[in-house]
Structures are given as C-alpha cells and as structure tokens.
Coordinates of C-alpha atoms in Angstrom, one line a residue:
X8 CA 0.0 0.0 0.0
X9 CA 2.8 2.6 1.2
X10 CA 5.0 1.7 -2.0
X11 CA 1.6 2.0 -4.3
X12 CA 1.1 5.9 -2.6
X13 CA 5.1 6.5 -3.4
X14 CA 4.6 5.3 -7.3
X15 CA 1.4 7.5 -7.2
X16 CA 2.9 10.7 -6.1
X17 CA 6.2 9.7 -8.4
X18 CA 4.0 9.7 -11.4
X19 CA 2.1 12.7 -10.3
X20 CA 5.4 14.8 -10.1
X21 CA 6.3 13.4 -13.0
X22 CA 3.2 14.8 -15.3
X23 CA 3.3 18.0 -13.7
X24 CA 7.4 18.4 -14.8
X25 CA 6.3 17.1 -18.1
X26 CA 4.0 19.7 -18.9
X27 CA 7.1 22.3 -18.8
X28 CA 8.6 22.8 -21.9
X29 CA 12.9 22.1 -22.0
X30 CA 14.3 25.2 -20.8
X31 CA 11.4 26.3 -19.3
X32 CA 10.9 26.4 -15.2
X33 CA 7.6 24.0 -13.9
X34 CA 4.7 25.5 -13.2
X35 CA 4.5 26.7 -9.7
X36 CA 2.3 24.7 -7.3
X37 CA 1.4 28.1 -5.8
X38 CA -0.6 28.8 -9.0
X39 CA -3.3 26.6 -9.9
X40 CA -3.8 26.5 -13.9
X41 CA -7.3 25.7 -15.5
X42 CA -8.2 25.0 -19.1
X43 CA -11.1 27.1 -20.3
X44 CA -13.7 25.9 -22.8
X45 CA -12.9 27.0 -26.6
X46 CA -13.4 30.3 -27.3
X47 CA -16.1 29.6 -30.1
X48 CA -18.1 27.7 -27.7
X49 CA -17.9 30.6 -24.8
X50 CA -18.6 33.7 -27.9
X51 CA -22.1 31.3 -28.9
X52 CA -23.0 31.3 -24.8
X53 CA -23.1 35.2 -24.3
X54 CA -25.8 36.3 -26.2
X55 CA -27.0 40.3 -25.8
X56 CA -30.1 38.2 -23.5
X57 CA -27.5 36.8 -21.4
X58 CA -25.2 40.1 -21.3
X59 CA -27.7 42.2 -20.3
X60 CA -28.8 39.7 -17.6
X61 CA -25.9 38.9 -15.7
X62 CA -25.7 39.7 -12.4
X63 CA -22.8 40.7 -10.4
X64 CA -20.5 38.9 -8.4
X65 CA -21.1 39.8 -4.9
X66 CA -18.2 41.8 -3.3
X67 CA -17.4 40.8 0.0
X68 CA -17.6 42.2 2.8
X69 CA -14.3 43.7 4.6
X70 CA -14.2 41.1 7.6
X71 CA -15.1 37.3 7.3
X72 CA -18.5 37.9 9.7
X73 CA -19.4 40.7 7.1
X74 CA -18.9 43.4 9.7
X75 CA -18.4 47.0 8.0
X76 CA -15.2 48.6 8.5
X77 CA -15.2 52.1 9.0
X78 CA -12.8 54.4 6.8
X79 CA -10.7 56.9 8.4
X80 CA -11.8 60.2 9.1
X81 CA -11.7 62.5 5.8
X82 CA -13.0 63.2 2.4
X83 CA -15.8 60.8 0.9
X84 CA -16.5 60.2 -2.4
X85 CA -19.8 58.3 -4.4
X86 CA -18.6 56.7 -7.6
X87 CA -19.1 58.5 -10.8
X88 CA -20.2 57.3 -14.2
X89 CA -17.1 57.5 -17.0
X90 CA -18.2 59.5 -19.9
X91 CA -18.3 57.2 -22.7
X92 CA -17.4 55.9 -25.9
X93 CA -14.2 54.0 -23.8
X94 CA -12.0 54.1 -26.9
X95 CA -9.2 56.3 -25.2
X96 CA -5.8 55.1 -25.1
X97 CA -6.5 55.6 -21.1
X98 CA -9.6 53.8 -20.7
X99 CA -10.0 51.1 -23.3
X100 CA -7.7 48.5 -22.2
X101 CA -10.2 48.4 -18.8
X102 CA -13.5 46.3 -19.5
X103 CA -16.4 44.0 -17.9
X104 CA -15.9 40.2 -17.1
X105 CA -18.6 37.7 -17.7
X106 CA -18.2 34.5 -16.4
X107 CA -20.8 31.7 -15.2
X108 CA -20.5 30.4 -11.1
X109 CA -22.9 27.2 -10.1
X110 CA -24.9 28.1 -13.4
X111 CA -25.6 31.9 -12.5
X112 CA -24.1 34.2 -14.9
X113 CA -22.3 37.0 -13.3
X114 CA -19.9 39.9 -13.9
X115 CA -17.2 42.0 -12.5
X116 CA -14.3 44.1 -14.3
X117 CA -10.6 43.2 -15.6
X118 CA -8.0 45.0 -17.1
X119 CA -5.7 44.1 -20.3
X120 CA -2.1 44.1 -18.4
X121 CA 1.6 44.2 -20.0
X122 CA 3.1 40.5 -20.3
X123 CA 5.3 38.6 -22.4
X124 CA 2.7 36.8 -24.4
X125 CA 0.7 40.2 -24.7
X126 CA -2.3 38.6 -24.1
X127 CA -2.9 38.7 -20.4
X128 CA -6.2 39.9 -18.3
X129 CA -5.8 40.5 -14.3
X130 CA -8.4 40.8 -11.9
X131 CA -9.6 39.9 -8.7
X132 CA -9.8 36.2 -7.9
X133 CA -13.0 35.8 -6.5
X134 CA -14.3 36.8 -9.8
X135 CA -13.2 33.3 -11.4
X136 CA -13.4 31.2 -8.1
X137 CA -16.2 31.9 -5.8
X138 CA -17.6 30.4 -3.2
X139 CA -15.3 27.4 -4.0
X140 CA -16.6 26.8 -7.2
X141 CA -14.3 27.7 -10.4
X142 CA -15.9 30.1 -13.2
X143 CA -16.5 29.3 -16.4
X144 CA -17.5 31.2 -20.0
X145 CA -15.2 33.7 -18.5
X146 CA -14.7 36.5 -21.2
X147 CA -13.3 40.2 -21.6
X148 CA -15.5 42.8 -22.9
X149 CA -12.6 45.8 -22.9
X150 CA -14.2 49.4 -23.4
X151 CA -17.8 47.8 -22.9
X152 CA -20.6 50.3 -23.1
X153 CA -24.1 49.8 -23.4
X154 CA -24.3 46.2 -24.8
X155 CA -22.0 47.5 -27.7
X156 CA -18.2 45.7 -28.0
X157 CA -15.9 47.8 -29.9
X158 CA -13.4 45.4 -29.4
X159 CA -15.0 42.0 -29.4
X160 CA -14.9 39.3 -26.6
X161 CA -11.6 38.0 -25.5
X162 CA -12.8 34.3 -23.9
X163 CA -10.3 33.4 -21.2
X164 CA -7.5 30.5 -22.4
X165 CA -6.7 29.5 -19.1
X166 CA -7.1 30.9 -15.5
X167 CA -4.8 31.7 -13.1
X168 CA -5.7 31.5 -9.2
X169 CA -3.4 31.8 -6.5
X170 CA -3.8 27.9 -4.6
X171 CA -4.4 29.5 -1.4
X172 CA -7.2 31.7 -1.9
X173 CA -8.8 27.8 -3.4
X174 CA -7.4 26.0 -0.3
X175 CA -8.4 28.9 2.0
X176 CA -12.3 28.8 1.0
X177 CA -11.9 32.2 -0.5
X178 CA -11.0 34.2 2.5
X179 CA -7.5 34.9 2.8
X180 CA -8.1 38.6 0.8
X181 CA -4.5 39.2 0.6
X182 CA -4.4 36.8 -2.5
X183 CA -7.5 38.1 -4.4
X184 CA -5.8 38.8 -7.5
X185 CA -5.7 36.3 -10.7
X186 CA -5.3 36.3 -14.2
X187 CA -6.2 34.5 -17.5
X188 CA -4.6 34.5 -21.1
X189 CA -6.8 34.9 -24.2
X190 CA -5.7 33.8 -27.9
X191 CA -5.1 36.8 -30.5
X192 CA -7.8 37.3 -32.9
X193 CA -7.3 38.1 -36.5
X194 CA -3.5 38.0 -36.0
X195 CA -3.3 40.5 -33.4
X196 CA -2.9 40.2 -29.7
X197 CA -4.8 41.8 -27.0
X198 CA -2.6 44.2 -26.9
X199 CA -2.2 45.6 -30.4
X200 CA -5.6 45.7 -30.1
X201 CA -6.4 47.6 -27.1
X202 CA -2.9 48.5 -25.5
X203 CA -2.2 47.6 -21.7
X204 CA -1.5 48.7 -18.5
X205 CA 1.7 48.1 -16.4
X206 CA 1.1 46.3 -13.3
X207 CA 2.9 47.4 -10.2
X208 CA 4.3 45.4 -7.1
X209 CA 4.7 45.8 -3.9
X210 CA 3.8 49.3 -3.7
X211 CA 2.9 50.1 -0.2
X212 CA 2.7 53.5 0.1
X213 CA 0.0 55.7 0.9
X214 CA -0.9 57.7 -2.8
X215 CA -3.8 59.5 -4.6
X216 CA -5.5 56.7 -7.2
X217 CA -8.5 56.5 -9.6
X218 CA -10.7 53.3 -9.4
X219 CA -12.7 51.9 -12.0
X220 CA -15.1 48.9 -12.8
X221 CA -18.9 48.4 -13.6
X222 CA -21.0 48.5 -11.1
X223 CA -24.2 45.8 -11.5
X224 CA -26.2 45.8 -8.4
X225 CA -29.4 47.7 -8.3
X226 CA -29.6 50.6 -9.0
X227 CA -26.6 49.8 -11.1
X228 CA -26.7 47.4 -14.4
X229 CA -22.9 46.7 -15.8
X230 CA -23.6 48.8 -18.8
X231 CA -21.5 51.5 -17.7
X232 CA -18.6 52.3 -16.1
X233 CA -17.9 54.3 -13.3
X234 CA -14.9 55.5 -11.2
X235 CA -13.8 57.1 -7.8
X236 CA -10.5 59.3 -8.3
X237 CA -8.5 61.6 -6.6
X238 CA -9.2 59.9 -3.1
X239 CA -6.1 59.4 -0.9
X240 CA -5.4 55.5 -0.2
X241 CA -4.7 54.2 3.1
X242 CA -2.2 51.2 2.9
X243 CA -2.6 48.4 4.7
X244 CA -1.0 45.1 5.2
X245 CA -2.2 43.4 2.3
X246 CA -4.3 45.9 1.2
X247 CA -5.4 49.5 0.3
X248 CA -8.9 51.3 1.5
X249 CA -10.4 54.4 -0.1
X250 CA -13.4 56.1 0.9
X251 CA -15.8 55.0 -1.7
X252 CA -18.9 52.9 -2.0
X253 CA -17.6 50.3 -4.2
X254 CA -20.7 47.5 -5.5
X255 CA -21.2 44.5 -6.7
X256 CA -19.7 44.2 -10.4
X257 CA -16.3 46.6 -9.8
X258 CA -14.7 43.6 -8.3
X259 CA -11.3 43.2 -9.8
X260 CA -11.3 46.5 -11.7
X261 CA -7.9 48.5 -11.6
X262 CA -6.9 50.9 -9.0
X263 CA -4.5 53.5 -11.1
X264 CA -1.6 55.3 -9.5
X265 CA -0.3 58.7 -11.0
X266 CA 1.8 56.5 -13.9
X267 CA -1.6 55.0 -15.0
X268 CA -0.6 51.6 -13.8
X269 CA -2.1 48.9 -11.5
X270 CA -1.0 48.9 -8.0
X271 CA -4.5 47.3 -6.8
X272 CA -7.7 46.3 -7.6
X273 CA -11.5 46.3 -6.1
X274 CA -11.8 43.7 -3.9
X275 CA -14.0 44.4 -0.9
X276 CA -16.7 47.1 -0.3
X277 CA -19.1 47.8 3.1
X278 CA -21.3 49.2 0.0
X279 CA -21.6 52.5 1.5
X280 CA -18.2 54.6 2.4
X281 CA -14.9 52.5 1.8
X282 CA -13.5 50.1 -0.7
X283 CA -10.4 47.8 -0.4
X284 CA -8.3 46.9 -2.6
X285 CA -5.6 44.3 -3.2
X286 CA -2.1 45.2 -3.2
X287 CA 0.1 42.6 -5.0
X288 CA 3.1 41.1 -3.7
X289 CA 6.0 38.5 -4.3
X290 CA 3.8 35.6 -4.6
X291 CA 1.4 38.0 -7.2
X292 CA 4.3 38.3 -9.3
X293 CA 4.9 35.1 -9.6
X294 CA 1.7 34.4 -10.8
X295 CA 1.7 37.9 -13.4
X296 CA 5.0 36.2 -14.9
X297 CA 3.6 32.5 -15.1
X298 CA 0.3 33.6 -16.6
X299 CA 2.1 36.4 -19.0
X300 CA 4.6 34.0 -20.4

C-alpha cells in the first residue's frame, strides 16, 4: 500500500514536470492553472439576452463575519459614471468580465495588463473562483458600453488563481488577484488591439488613485462604467482602503496610481463609504510572470 502511494505521487510529479517545456521552469504549485472551454463555444453562450442579464459577483464584505469597517476620518466620495465611448488610449484597455459560477451568470471588471505573451487579463480572484466553485464562459469585454463591443470578446485560455485563496475557501483577501490569457484574434494580440497597462508590485505606500469597474447591483446594471478618483489611499497590510462605495460588479477593476498603472484592484466594499483593494506582492508576481509568459 505505502510503496503504491510512493509510485502514485512519483508519477504525479512526474506529469506535472512534463507539462514544462525544455528550458522552461515547472509550473508553480502556488498557481493553480485551469483549461477554459474553446473560445467559439464561450462567444455562442453570451448572447446580448444573457449580457444584459448577468448579475454581479457579490463583493465581500471587509471582515469574514461581514462586519463593515469604517474608513478613516476625511474626504468621501460616491462613484461616478465615465463618460463614454471607452476608446481612449487611457480607458479602453479596462472592460467588464462575464463569467458563469454554479450556473448563474455573473460579472465584475478586468483590465488588459503588459506580459510577455501580450495577451494577459488581471483581476480579482473571487471573480473566477467563488464560493469554492471555479468560473466558467469567463470572457473580456474591454471598453464595454451599453451592450455595444468595440473590441470583441476575448474568452479566457486558461485561468490563473493563486492555490491559497482555493485551499483557504476564498477568505484569505490578501491573495484576491488572478489572471487569464486569451488567444489573439485576427492575428493581433490583446494588446495591439487595445494596449495595456503596467502592473505594479509591492507598492505600499499611501498615494492618490483612480478606481474603476462596472458596477451591476441595483440601481446599477454593468452597462456603464464608473470611477472614484483623486481619493487618498490608506495602505494596509495586504491591502489598500479608499473612501468609496464600491458594489457588486467593480470587483477586480484597476486601481490606477499617478503612472496609470495597476497597483490594486476592487476587492471588498461595506457598499456604502470604503472600498479595499488588493495590493500585490511576491507571490502575485509570480503568478503575473507564469500567466504572462
């Protein structure tokens, strides 16, 4: 029996170096890699019915008993709607995610990111594992507005979810972050098509930033998006907090510094007067440079 579980793990080990190409480092067994359905099948599931429909992804709350956290004493601020079209160099590479949990469709926000393969999408990672069930049909809209796609539907290749926000049920916020490759399209990559934004590490100091992402609970819908900017953020351990009513859909849209790059993104929300966000650190690179490769 013991020598069977030694051959088992052997040949387990085995198929996981295998899967690295020869000069190529093995996956890391702090990242967790899924497979996505092909691309034609996830474009044929979102119809406009189902687009319009989806509902958003619940933002947690700050603390595991859902107890709201209080912001610091200062300057408040309600989100604001983004004036559209989204086709500015600024704002275009920032769109909505769909993506189907336990058979509900759902949405929150991504952003197109700088990577080696040019065809990377970061967001939060309770937006493609949640409530310990993985996402599927999860797709990029960038620049969405008003059921109109200027730029297509980028269906995710494969995901990429840090293993201890799976093993930890989804709790341990300081790892809500993932990613997820897409295939070019027509011979261009995500990035020729709608640029990218640099994505910034361990960056834990206190600074001015502009949030964005669509909003879908009532009264919002996901059509549009909306932002919070100029508000001072209060670093954290792990994390960032603004004083803005972040909802239901913004989830894992960017948090932009003064170089108009990713230093966090939405991640938890009392709904009402602060936001958090998730700042990324070693083990969040790791995962940017396995997922961009």
């Amino acid at each position: 029996m013991k020598l069977n579980r030694l051959f088992a793990v052997l040949g387990a080990s085995a198929a996981v170096f295998a899967l690295a190409p020869a000069g190529q480092a093995a996956p890391s067994p702090d990242v967790v890699e899924r497979s996505q359905a092909p691309s034609s099948e996830v474009d044929a599931y979102w119809t406009p019915e189902r687009i319009a429909d989806a509902l958003a992804n619940p933002m947690p709350m700050p603390t595991p008993d859902g107890t709201p956290a209080a912001p610091e004493a200062g300057e408040r601020a309600l989100i604001q709607k983004v004036p559209g079209p989204y086709t500015t160099d600024k704002l275009r590479s920032m769109g909505r995610l769909l993506f189907t949990t336990g058979g509900r469709n759902s949405s929150c926000s991504a952003t197109s990111v700088e990577a080696a393969n040019k065809n990377l999408v970061w967001t939060a990672a309770h937006c493609v594992h949640y409530g310990g069930v993985a996402a599927q049909n999860v797709t990029f809209l960038p620049a969405f507005l008003n059921n109109q796609k200027p730029y297509g539907t980028w269906a995710a290749k494969k995901t990429f979810i840090p293993q201890g926000w799976i093993s930890g049920g989804g709790r341990d916020f300081s790892l809500d972050y993932a990613a997820f490759s897409v295939d070019s399209q027509g011979g261009k990559t995500l990035t020729d098509t709608v640029g990218a934004k640099g994505v910034v590490f361990e960056d834990k100091k206190n600074q001015n930033t502009d949030m964005y992402g669509y909003p879908a609970e009532s009264p919002y819908t996901g059509q549009e998006m909306y932002t919070c900017g100029g508000i001072a953020a209060t670093v954290q351990t792990f994390d960032a907090k603004i004083a803005c009513n972040g909802i239901g859909g913004q989830s894992g849209g960017a948090w932009l510094n003064a170089q108009d790059k990713v230093w966090a993104v939405n991640s938890r929300s009392d709904r009402r007067t602060v936001t958090y966000g998730t700042l990324f650190d070693a083990k969040a690179k790791q995962l940017y440079q396995q997922a961009g490769a």
